[in-house]
Amino acid sequence: MIKPFAYSLKIASVLPVLFSLVSVNLLSSQSAHTLWFDRPAEHFEETLVLGNGKAGASIFGGVATDSIYLNDATLWSGEPVDPYMNPEAYKNLPAIREALKNENYKLADSLQSKLQGSFSQSYMPLGTVYLNFEHKNQPQSYHRQLELEKALSTVTYKVDGVTFTREYFISHADQAMVIRLKSSKKGALNFNIGFNSLLKYELATNGPTLEVNGYAPYHVEPSYRGKMPNPVQFDPNRGTRFTSLFRIKHTDGKLIGTDNTVALKDATEAVVYVSIATSFNGFDKNPATEGLDHKAMASSQLSKASSKPFDALFEAHLKDHQKYFNRVHLDLGKSTAEDLPTDERLKRYAKGEEDKNLEVLYFQYGRYLLISSSRTPNVPANLQGIWNPYIRPPWSSNYTLNINAEENYWLAENANLSEMHQPMLGFIENIAQTGKITAKTFYGAGGWAACHNSDIWAMSNPVGDFGQGGINWANWNMGGTWLSSHLWEHYTFSQDLDFLKNRAYPLLKGAAEFCLEWLVEDKDGNLVTSPGTSPENKFITPDGYQGATLYGSTSDLAMIRECFQQTIAASETLKTDAAFRTQLEKALAKLYPYQVGKKGNLQEWYHDWEDVDPKHRHQSHLYGLYPGHHISPEKTPELADATRTTLNIKGDETTGWSKGWRINLWARLLDGNRAYKQYRELLRYVAPDGVRASYEKGGGTYPNLFDAHPPFQIDGNFGGAAAVVEMLVQSTLQEIRLLPALPDVWANGSVEGLKARGNFEVAITWNNKVPTQVKIHSVTGGSTVLKHGTKQKKLTLKPNETVEFNW
Ligand code: FUC
């Protein structure tokens, strides 16, 4: 969408040579909390990103023109979904079940295409704002950075002996983006503001304010459907509306407005305020006819923010951001890595060099990204968080429920950002509503179900455009079962009984009810799913058929097992629903058990079949090991061994999100060195050109530390950050394991502020891989057992009590 700015591109290519020396002097040591570059971004994956959990900005930091991609978490294509889209789909089930009973997998696959509905909608780019400067000559120094602790980005450079500075942040407290521009010489600041967008929009100026009003498409075809007639459909009377306002506040100089820009001439300092609002008013409200008053909201946000000086806004922003960011400190020991721009740093690290602060930076960046992208009620961080410039973004930048959307939230609780889990928890409440209809109309069952994809409209139906989708992905129906685990996890960390009783339990119960009704008996009386699939994988039957539909898929049963166990635990905690609990216990005992295959692997299929792609990135049948809890080296050593064999058969080469998952799996297998090996691979440098990415070569990390599937997906960032915690602390409601999967290279270090189940905060200092000092803070009071190696210590703490001791 963005026409690259010719002048700034030319400059970008000469900058590294010109300015690297100057930039190096600006920072004293290689930082664990700062990303920096000595030239502007050329690609999206080099931009520095900001967000207040709703508005997002990707800043290029160009010298003559600074391009900033803008986003809003609530700006999607589409409108409320009709969950009754395929009301009689369930009538096909008996024929599919019969085909499976007769082991006719081909027929079962072909009949499954009748159990599909529409595709999801897509997350939209809002537009690009341009700050155009009147620089006649080449700059002499250039530095841009993002400080995670401040959620502040800065650009500085010199032209003709004058130093220009730009500071950018997006305030959650004041719901506005704020940019301060300064020149070191009086009257040397000259710039104007321009805007364009791939959406439909109109521009107007009103004094010092540039006003944009526009609307999103009411329908966008997923990018993976390729060339299609009319893939992006607009209608002035349909779709989500947006307003974006840009106001210049100046202390000196002269403001000039034209039709399409506002400009400031001969100034020394100015602040640009950016306010964004959309008409999105909930998943079930038409955004065109029942929408919020986006114009009034944008204008009230703007006038409130612009009535405050920059320093006051920044102070409020800092306080708000640091309340979350500063909760966790991580130190992995002394680093001797040299100070380099972030892309160079990644390239050096990829050669196997030590850079412990980069390992900390990636972890803290995951936390930073969650704070920046997940603060809008009921609207979780999507596949790209909130940062997206494409009108047909990869995989619609939607919610893929067979891993990606959930992986986004793996770090929320254990990395002490429980508040940022809320948008996901609220979203589950919404999808359970459409999911009730999906359960009934597609599967003839009670409770609620969700499938492969979802979007801001909380769609829950299986995708595929009524028969066009691949059965191995489109027909999977365990999305609700997996999502429901987030409710229980939130409770185990927060100990919030009100939440468990009033919000979580009814939803957990609904998810379990669906599973209970969905299960059928196999010929031996075991409970299995039929039909089932195993996310995105395919089997080969003994007679050579390559298919997707089977009965008793291991991953289906793993997710159901975990869901039943959690629902039972919840009903016991709440002392409620004993009869339903008994039903679940009986079903649990009858579930077809895990099987170990002839290769010693954990079987993915009911029978010991071969895989079409044995190295496939998905590993959903290992769900019980992570994110689930029912497989572990202690409780189920043989099954844990089988998961290890499966991971070894798959090998380590895989996409970003899959690597994020595997690091967690190895951590749960208590193999810190293998987890670390894959963490290093997750941080492998990937060149920044997302649109041309091919994912055959495996995942890694872009210059701006965005996870490369490739292309960019944020799930790997979050999964990787969560895995760092999993290496340092693992917990159940009964115990906290200290340093359970510590790699040898992290022999000395300290961490503070990690969360453990039971609502404890954990701080550990360690030496030679052994804890020396431990501090536990109990938020809500309770007992736990601390464990490291063979040593144990029982603790019972009052609410708000802290204990600290030598281990
Ligand atoms: C699933 C994965 C892909 C990608 C997409 C968003 O389809 O198999 O790798 O992550 O989701």
mmCIF file of C-alpha atoms in Angstrom, residues 335-655:
data_model
loop_
_atom_site.group_PDB
_atom_site.id
_atom_site.type_symbol
_atom_site.label_atom_id
_atom_site.label_comp_id
_atom_site.label_asym_id
_atom_site.label_seq_id
_atom_site.Cartn_x
_atom_site.Cartn_y
_atom_site.Cartn_z
ATOM 1 C CA SER A 335 27.581 -10.569 28.327
ATOM 2 C CA THR A 336 30.593 -9.500 26.326
ATOM 3 C CA ALA A 337 28.657 -9.010 23.091
ATOM 4 C CA GLU A 338 29.612 -5.874 21.239
ATOM 5 C CA ASP A 339 27.160 -3.046 20.748
ATOM 6 C CA LEU A 340 25.542 -3.329 17.318
ATOM 7 C CA PRO A 341 22.345 -2.279 15.555
ATOM 8 C CA THR A 342 19.655 -4.907 16.141
ATOM 9 C CA ASP A 343 19.841 -6.461 12.658
ATOM 10 C CA GLU A 344 23.635 -6.745 12.875
ATOM 11 C CA ARG A 345 23.267 -8.129 16.331
ATOM 12 C CA LEU A 346 20.955 -10.883 15.086
ATOM 13 C CA LYS A 347 23.353 -11.742 12.261
ATOM 14 C CA ARG A 348 26.246 -11.998 14.689
ATOM 15 C CA TYR A 349 24.171 -14.147 17.047
ATOM 16 C CA ALA A 350 23.216 -16.453 14.183
ATOM 17 C CA LYS A 351 26.892 -17.349 13.852
ATOM 18 C CA GLY A 352 26.718 -18.878 17.320
ATOM 19 C CA GLU A 353 28.178 -15.901 19.211
ATOM 20 C CA GLU A 354 27.194 -15.185 22.802
ATOM 21 C CA ASP A 355 24.644 -12.395 23.359
ATOM 22 C CA LYS A 356 22.779 -13.022 26.583
ATOM 23 C CA ASN A 357 21.199 -9.594 26.545
ATOM 24 C CA LEU A 358 19.675 -10.350 23.146
ATOM 25 C CA GLU A 359 18.099 -13.434 24.700
ATOM 26 C CA VAL A 360 16.693 -11.217 27.460
ATOM 27 C CA LEU A 361 15.643 -8.592 24.909
ATOM 28 C CA TYR A 362 13.616 -11.131 22.896
ATOM 29 C CA PHE A 363 11.846 -12.241 26.074
ATOM 30 C CA GLN A 364 11.099 -8.700 27.214
ATOM 31 C CA TYR A 365 10.065 -7.731 23.681
ATOM 32 C CA GLY A 366 7.409 -10.471 23.854
ATOM 33 C CA ARG A 367 6.089 -8.880 27.036
ATOM 34 C CA TYR A 368 6.283 -5.420 25.448
ATOM 35 C CA LEU A 369 4.347 -6.599 22.389
ATOM 36 C CA LEU A 370 1.569 -8.103 24.511
ATOM 37 C CA ILE A 371 1.193 -4.902 26.563
ATOM 38 C CA SER A 372 1.115 -2.967 23.281
ATOM 39 C CA SER A 373 -1.384 -5.160 21.436
ATOM 40 C CA SER A 374 -3.797 -6.645 23.957
ATOM 41 C CA ARG A 375 -5.786 -4.073 25.899
ATOM 42 C CA THR A 376 -9.075 -3.851 23.978
ATOM 43 C CA PRO A 377 -11.975 -5.599 25.677
ATOM 44 C CA ASN A 378 -13.008 -8.769 23.789
ATOM 45 C CA VAL A 379 -10.534 -8.154 20.942
ATOM 46 C CA PRO A 380 -7.452 -10.341 21.411
ATOM 47 C CA ALA A 381 -4.124 -9.760 19.679
ATOM 48 C CA ASN A 382 -4.470 -11.198 16.180
ATOM 49 C CA LEU A 383 -1.990 -13.101 14.006
ATOM 50 C CA GLN A 384 0.089 -9.917 13.630
ATOM 51 C CA GLY A 385 -0.753 -8.480 17.032
ATOM 52 C CA ILE A 386 -2.151 -5.159 15.825
ATOM 53 C CA TRP A 387 0.479 -4.300 13.182
ATOM 54 C CA ASN A 388 -0.586 -4.890 9.600
ATOM 55 C CA PRO A 389 -0.094 -2.887 6.373
ATOM 56 C CA TYR A 390 -1.804 -5.306 3.943
ATOM 57 C CA ILE A 391 -5.417 -5.294 2.737
ATOM 58 C CA ARG A 392 -5.211 -9.057 2.180
ATOM 59 C CA PRO A 393 -2.801 -9.894 4.959
ATOM 60 C CA PRO A 394 -1.239 -13.353 5.303
ATOM 61 C CA TRP A 395 -3.890 -15.784 6.612
ATOM 62 C CA SER A 396 -6.239 -12.773 6.956
ATOM 63 C CA SER A 397 -4.254 -11.737 10.053
ATOM 64 C CA ASN A 398 -7.160 -13.360 11.856
ATOM 65 C CA TYR A 399 -7.429 -15.819 14.733
ATOM 66 C CA THR A 400 -6.337 -19.339 13.826
ATOM 67 C CA LEU A 401 -7.591 -21.471 16.671
ATOM 68 C CA ASN A 402 -5.612 -24.632 16.005
ATOM 69 C CA ILE A 403 -2.567 -23.006 17.657
ATOM 70 C CA ASN A 404 -1.828 -19.387 16.723
ATOM 71 C CA ALA A 405 -4.435 -17.426 18.680
ATOM 72 C CA GLU A 406 -3.821 -19.473 21.827
ATOM 73 C CA GLU A 407 -0.020 -19.283 21.528
ATOM 74 C CA ASN A 408 -0.393 -15.490 21.605
ATOM 75 C CA TYR A 409 -1.511 -15.816 25.207
ATOM 76 C CA TRP A 410 0.935 -18.392 26.558
ATOM 77 C CA LEU A 411 3.024 -15.703 28.227
ATOM 78 C CA ALA A 412 0.120 -13.662 29.592
ATOM 79 C CA GLU A 413 -0.096 -15.318 32.989
ATOM 80 C CA ASN A 414 3.404 -16.639 33.661
ATOM 81 C CA ALA A 415 5.109 -13.437 32.481
ATOM 82 C CA ASN A 416 2.936 -11.430 34.889
ATOM 83 C CA LEU A 417 0.618 -9.761 32.378
ATOM 84 C CA SER A 418 -2.657 -11.283 33.490
ATOM 85 C CA GLU A 419 -4.586 -8.107 32.624
ATOM 86 C CA MET A 420 -3.541 -8.555 28.998
ATOM 87 C CA HIS A 421 -5.221 -11.980 28.990
ATOM 88 C CA GLN A 422 -8.610 -10.290 29.469
ATOM 89 C CA PRO A 423 -9.284 -9.457 25.786
ATOM 90 C CA MET A 424 -8.910 -13.165 25.000
ATOM 91 C CA LEU A 425 -11.118 -14.220 27.924
ATOM 92 C CA GLY A 426 -13.825 -11.784 26.824
ATOM 93 C CA PHE A 427 -13.532 -13.007 23.252
ATOM 94 C CA ILE A 428 -14.187 -16.575 24.466
ATOM 95 C CA GLU A 429 -17.470 -15.342 25.957
ATOM 96 C CA ASN A 430 -18.440 -14.032 22.514
ATOM 97 C CA ILE A 431 -17.404 -17.040 20.500
ATOM 98 C CA ALA A 432 -19.272 -19.305 22.915
ATOM 99 C CA GLN A 433 -22.443 -17.516 21.770
ATOM 100 C CA THR A 434 -22.023 -18.111 18.049
ATOM 101 C CA GLY A 435 -20.446 -21.451 19.023
ATOM 102 C CA LYS A 436 -23.693 -22.705 20.508
ATOM 103 C CA ILE A 437 -25.295 -22.449 17.094
ATOM 104 C CA THR A 438 -22.254 -23.997 15.418
ATOM 105 C CA ALA A 439 -22.391 -26.943 17.824
ATOM 106 C CA LYS A 440 -26.033 -27.500 17.001
ATOM 107 C CA THR A 441 -26.138 -26.862 13.271
ATOM 108 C CA PHE A 442 -22.845 -28.401 12.202
ATOM 109 C CA TYR A 443 -22.472 -31.150 14.817
ATOM 110 C CA GLY A 444 -25.927 -31.821 16.227
ATOM 111 C CA ALA A 445 -24.566 -31.341 19.744
ATOM 112 C CA GLY A 446 -25.201 -29.180 22.791
ATOM 113 C CA GLY A 447 -22.682 -26.872 24.475
ATOM 114 C CA TRP A 448 -20.565 -24.677 22.217
ATOM 115 C CA ALA A 449 -17.911 -25.349 19.618
ATOM 116 C CA ALA A 450 -15.419 -23.320 17.620
ATOM 117 C CA CYS A 451 -13.335 -24.403 14.665
ATOM 118 C CA HIS A 452 -10.216 -23.560 12.665
ATOM 119 C CA ASN A 453 -10.543 -19.771 12.331
ATOM 120 C CA SER A 454 -12.219 -16.841 13.930
ATOM 121 C CA ASP A 455 -12.294 -13.061 13.577
ATOM 122 C CA ILE A 456 -13.546 -9.952 15.357
ATOM 123 C CA TRP A 457 -17.104 -11.149 14.610
ATOM 124 C CA ALA A 458 -16.467 -14.211 16.796
ATOM 125 C CA MET A 459 -17.239 -16.592 13.967
ATOM 126 C CA SER A 460 -17.106 -20.208 15.122
ATOM 127 C CA ASN A 461 -18.177 -22.227 12.070
ATOM 128 C CA PRO A 462 -15.799 -24.476 10.150
ATOM 129 C CA VAL A 463 -14.312 -22.482 7.237
ATOM 130 C CA GLY A 464 -13.881 -23.551 3.619
ATOM 131 C CA ASP A 465 -16.476 -21.605 1.608
ATOM 132 C CA PHE A 466 -18.986 -24.456 1.783
ATOM 133 C CA GLY A 467 -16.821 -27.236 0.446
ATOM 134 C CA GLN A 468 -13.723 -25.532 -0.969
ATOM 135 C CA GLY A 469 -11.454 -25.868 2.085
ATOM 136 C CA GLY A 470 -8.885 -28.607 2.671
ATOM 137 C CA ILE A 471 -10.374 -31.173 5.071
ATOM 138 C CA ASN A 472 -7.108 -31.450 7.039
ATOM 139 C CA TRP A 473 -7.475 -27.865 8.263
ATOM 140 C CA ALA A 474 -10.977 -26.552 7.510
ATOM 141 C CA ASN A 475 -12.941 -29.263 9.327
ATOM 142 C CA TRP A 476 -11.206 -29.288 12.704
ATOM 143 C CA ASN A 477 -13.708 -28.532 15.486
ATOM 144 C CA MET A 478 -11.724 -28.473 18.738
ATOM 145 C CA GLY A 479 -11.193 -24.682 18.759
ATOM 146 C CA GLY A 480 -13.604 -24.151 21.634
ATOM 147 C CA THR A 481 -12.149 -27.041 23.588
ATOM 148 C CA TRP A 482 -8.653 -25.522 23.331
ATOM 149 C CA LEU A 483 -9.815 -21.947 23.979
ATOM 150 C CA SER A 484 -11.650 -23.012 27.127
ATOM 151 C CA SER A 485 -8.331 -24.014 28.734
ATOM 152 C CA HIS A 486 -7.456 -20.300 28.930
ATOM 153 C CA LEU A 487 -10.285 -19.798 31.403
ATOM 154 C CA TRP A 488 -8.948 -22.401 33.792
ATOM 155 C CA GLU A 489 -5.354 -21.192 33.353
ATOM 156 C CA HIS A 490 -6.440 -17.663 34.241
ATOM 157 C CA TYR A 491 -8.052 -18.991 37.384
ATOM 158 C CA THR A 492 -5.071 -21.120 38.419
ATOM 159 C CA PHE A 493 -2.778 -18.106 38.224
ATOM 160 C CA SER A 494 -5.143 -15.453 39.575
ATOM 161 C CA GLN A 495 -7.110 -17.536 42.108
ATOM 162 C CA ASP A 496 -10.052 -15.325 41.212
ATOM 163 C CA LEU A 497 -13.010 -17.370 42.445
ATOM 164 C CA ASP A 498 -15.575 -14.844 41.248
ATOM 165 C CA PHE A 499 -14.189 -15.149 37.753
ATOM 166 C CA LEU A 500 -14.217 -18.933 37.998
ATOM 167 C CA LYS A 501 -17.783 -19.045 39.235
ATOM 168 C CA ASN A 502 -19.461 -16.385 37.167
ATOM 169 C CA ARG A 503 -17.523 -16.278 33.925
ATOM 170 C CA ALA A 504 -15.278 -19.300 33.492
ATOM 171 C CA TYR A 505 -17.308 -22.218 34.777
ATOM 172 C CA PRO A 506 -20.372 -21.786 32.561
ATOM 173 C CA LEU A 507 -18.088 -21.578 29.517
ATOM 174 C CA LEU A 508 -15.916 -24.507 30.567
ATOM 175 C CA LYS A 509 -19.046 -26.518 31.153
ATOM 176 C CA GLY A 510 -20.401 -25.580 27.722
ATOM 177 C CA ALA A 511 -17.131 -26.650 26.078
ATOM 178 C CA ALA A 512 -17.208 -29.946 27.982
ATOM 179 C CA GLU A 513 -20.882 -30.514 27.139
ATOM 180 C CA PHE A 514 -20.089 -30.221 23.453
ATOM 181 C CA CYS A 515 -17.283 -32.780 23.769
ATOM 182 C CA LEU A 516 -19.423 -35.138 25.811
ATOM 183 C CA GLU A 517 -22.096 -35.164 23.129
ATOM 184 C CA TRP A 518 -19.592 -35.259 20.287
ATOM 185 C CA LEU A 519 -17.863 -38.435 21.496
ATOM 186 C CA VAL A 520 -19.036 -41.804 20.171
ATOM 187 C CA GLU A 521 -18.007 -45.362 20.938
ATOM 188 C CA ASP A 522 -15.537 -47.286 18.811
ATOM 189 C CA LYS A 523 -16.057 -50.984 18.198
ATOM 190 C CA ASP A 524 -14.462 -51.814 21.571
ATOM 191 C CA GLY A 525 -16.563 -49.350 23.527
ATOM 192 C CA ASN A 526 -13.857 -46.660 23.872
ATOM 193 C CA LEU A 527 -14.955 -43.074 23.450
ATOM 194 C CA VAL A 528 -13.557 -41.405 20.330
ATOM 195 C CA THR A 529 -14.341 -38.486 18.064
ATOM 196 C CA SER A 530 -15.799 -39.456 14.710
ATOM 197 C CA PRO A 531 -15.215 -37.704 12.423
ATOM 198 C CA GLY A 532 -11.977 -36.179 13.659
ATOM 199 C CA THR A 533 -8.865 -34.660 12.104
ATOM 200 C CA SER A 534 -5.407 -33.762 13.403
ATOM 201 C CA PRO A 535 -4.618 -30.119 12.606
ATOM 202 C CA GLU A 536 -3.250 -29.813 9.101
ATOM 203 C CA ASN A 537 -1.653 -33.265 9.011
ATOM 204 C CA LYS A 538 -2.508 -36.233 6.798
ATOM 205 C CA PHE A 539 -2.111 -39.948 7.299
ATOM 206 C CA ILE A 540 -1.394 -42.798 4.905
ATOM 207 C CA THR A 541 -3.546 -45.882 5.366
ATOM 208 C CA PRO A 542 -2.012 -49.350 4.820
ATOM 209 C CA ASP A 543 -3.564 -49.425 1.345
ATOM 210 C CA GLY A 544 -1.941 -46.100 0.468
ATOM 211 C CA TYR A 545 -4.808 -43.637 0.810
ATOM 212 C CA GLN A 546 -3.640 -40.193 1.974
ATOM 213 C CA GLY A 547 -6.411 -38.678 4.030
ATOM 214 C CA ALA A 548 -7.425 -36.401 6.858
ATOM 215 C CA THR A 549 -10.687 -37.719 8.305
ATOM 216 C CA LEU A 550 -10.494 -40.521 10.850
ATOM 217 C CA TYR A 551 -11.975 -41.612 14.138
ATOM 218 C CA GLY A 552 -10.144 -41.157 17.417
ATOM 219 C CA SER A 553 -7.622 -38.491 16.436
ATOM 220 C CA THR A 554 -5.105 -38.291 19.305
ATOM 221 C CA SER A 555 -5.129 -34.498 19.416
ATOM 222 C CA ASP A 556 -8.950 -34.386 19.631
ATOM 223 C CA LEU A 557 -8.812 -36.758 22.569
ATOM 224 C CA ALA A 558 -5.905 -34.896 24.213
ATOM 225 C CA MET A 559 -7.839 -31.628 24.124
ATOM 226 C CA ILE A 560 -11.012 -33.297 25.364
ATOM 227 C CA ARG A 561 -9.085 -35.043 28.169
ATOM 228 C CA GLU A 562 -7.598 -31.736 29.337
ATOM 229 C CA CYS A 563 -10.967 -29.969 29.044
ATOM 230 C CA PHE A 564 -12.721 -32.643 31.116
ATOM 231 C CA GLN A 565 -9.974 -32.598 33.756
ATOM 232 C CA GLN A 566 -10.144 -28.812 34.029
ATOM 233 C CA THR A 567 -13.928 -28.743 34.169
ATOM 234 C CA ILE A 568 -13.885 -31.411 36.883
ATOM 235 C CA ALA A 569 -11.296 -29.417 38.853
ATOM 236 C CA ALA A 570 -13.368 -26.251 38.440
ATOM 237 C CA SER A 571 -16.557 -27.922 39.636
ATOM 238 C CA GLU A 572 -14.688 -29.366 42.625
ATOM 239 C CA THR A 573 -13.216 -25.975 43.482
ATOM 240 C CA LEU A 574 -16.658 -24.386 43.284
ATOM 241 C CA LYS A 575 -18.324 -27.363 44.981
ATOM 242 C CA THR A 576 -20.943 -27.425 42.311
ATOM 243 C CA ASP A 577 -22.465 -29.672 39.672
ATOM 244 C CA ALA A 578 -21.548 -33.040 41.176
ATOM 245 C CA ALA A 579 -23.748 -34.972 38.752
ATOM 246 C CA PHE A 580 -22.150 -33.406 35.686
ATOM 247 C CA ARG A 581 -18.717 -34.017 37.208
ATOM 248 C CA THR A 582 -19.528 -37.717 37.552
ATOM 249 C CA GLN A 583 -20.533 -37.832 33.895
ATOM 250 C CA LEU A 584 -17.196 -36.309 32.920
ATOM 251 C CA GLU A 585 -15.261 -38.698 35.152
ATOM 252 C CA LYS A 586 -16.992 -41.679 33.572
ATOM 253 C CA ALA A 587 -16.286 -40.383 30.073
ATOM 254 C CA LEU A 588 -12.654 -39.692 30.949
ATOM 255 C CA ALA A 589 -12.203 -43.290 32.050
ATOM 256 C CA LYS A 590 -13.625 -44.497 28.735
ATOM 257 C CA LEU A 591 -11.565 -42.272 26.400
ATOM 258 C CA TYR A 592 -9.485 -44.257 23.919
ATOM 259 C CA PRO A 593 -6.043 -44.236 25.578
ATOM 260 C CA TYR A 594 -2.820 -42.849 24.098
ATOM 261 C CA GLN A 595 -0.933 -45.328 21.930
ATOM 262 C CA VAL A 596 2.812 -45.630 21.461
ATOM 263 C CA GLY A 597 3.639 -46.471 17.838
ATOM 264 C CA LYS A 598 6.159 -48.888 16.427
ATOM 265 C CA LYS A 599 8.775 -46.143 16.185
ATOM 266 C CA GLY A 600 8.357 -45.373 19.875
ATOM 267 C CA ASN A 601 6.487 -42.192 18.953
ATOM 268 C CA LEU A 602 3.258 -40.890 20.443
ATOM 269 C CA GLN A 603 0.738 -42.031 17.840
ATOM 270 C CA GLU A 604 -1.065 -39.195 16.075
ATOM 271 C CA TRP A 605 -3.688 -41.466 14.539
ATOM 272 C CA TYR A 606 -5.963 -44.108 16.042
ATOM 273 C CA HIS A 607 -4.042 -46.750 14.091
ATOM 274 C CA ASP A 608 -0.261 -46.842 13.776
ATOM 275 C CA TRP A 609 -0.237 -45.242 10.338
ATOM 276 C CA GLU A 610 2.515 -43.379 8.530
ATOM 277 C CA ASP A 611 2.338 -39.588 8.122
ATOM 278 C CA VAL A 612 2.265 -37.913 4.735
ATOM 279 C CA ASP A 613 4.744 -35.375 6.155
ATOM 280 C CA PRO A 614 6.527 -36.792 9.210
ATOM 281 C CA LYS A 615 8.308 -33.473 9.779
ATOM 282 C CA HIS A 616 5.132 -31.378 9.719
ATOM 283 C CA ARG A 617 5.149 -28.154 11.777
ATOM 284 C CA HIS A 618 1.965 -29.051 13.666
ATOM 285 C CA GLN A 619 2.274 -31.333 16.703
ATOM 286 C CA SER A 620 -1.199 -31.117 18.194
ATOM 287 C CA HIS A 621 -1.129 -34.692 19.495
ATOM 288 C CA LEU A 622 1.536 -33.527 22.001
ATOM 289 C CA TYR A 623 -1.011 -31.106 23.515
ATOM 290 C CA GLY A 624 -1.107 -33.093 26.776
ATOM 291 C CA LEU A 625 2.577 -32.238 27.396
ATOM 292 C CA TYR A 626 2.222 -28.550 26.506
ATOM 293 C CA PRO A 627 0.112 -26.451 26.788
ATOM 294 C CA GLY A 628 -1.810 -29.233 28.598
ATOM 295 C CA HIS A 629 -0.682 -30.862 31.806
ATOM 296 C CA HIS A 630 -1.627 -34.519 31.640
ATOM 297 C CA ILE A 631 1.650 -35.805 30.179
ATOM 298 C CA SER A 632 4.889 -35.206 32.092
ATOM 299 C CA PRO A 633 8.179 -37.013 32.722
ATOM 300 C CA GLU A 634 7.141 -37.482 36.352
ATOM 301 C CA LYS A 635 3.490 -38.536 35.996
ATOM 302 C CA THR A 636 3.578 -40.436 32.694
ATOM 303 C CA PRO A 637 7.235 -41.259 31.920
ATOM 304 C CA GLU A 638 6.457 -43.617 29.037
ATOM 305 C CA LEU A 639 4.204 -41.131 27.282
ATOM 306 C CA ALA A 640 6.766 -38.383 27.904
ATOM 307 C CA ASP A 641 9.390 -40.609 26.232
ATOM 308 C CA ALA A 642 7.056 -41.098 23.289
ATOM 309 C CA THR A 643 6.587 -37.332 22.888
ATOM 310 C CA ARG A 644 10.384 -36.972 22.918
ATOM 311 C CA THR A 645 10.662 -39.559 20.142
ATOM 312 C CA THR A 646 7.978 -37.764 18.127
ATOM 313 C CA LEU A 647 9.859 -34.472 18.454
ATOM 314 C CA ASN A 648 13.096 -36.156 17.390
ATOM 315 C CA ILE A 649 11.414 -37.691 14.350
ATOM 316 C CA LYS A 650 10.067 -34.262 13.418
ATOM 317 C CA GLY A 651 13.512 -32.682 13.752
ATOM 318 C CA ASP A 652 14.116 -29.098 14.824
ATOM 319 C CA GLU A 653 13.655 -27.267 11.512
ATOM 320 C CA THR A 654 10.261 -25.572 11.533
ATOM 321 C CA THR A 655 8.322 -22.301 11.331
#
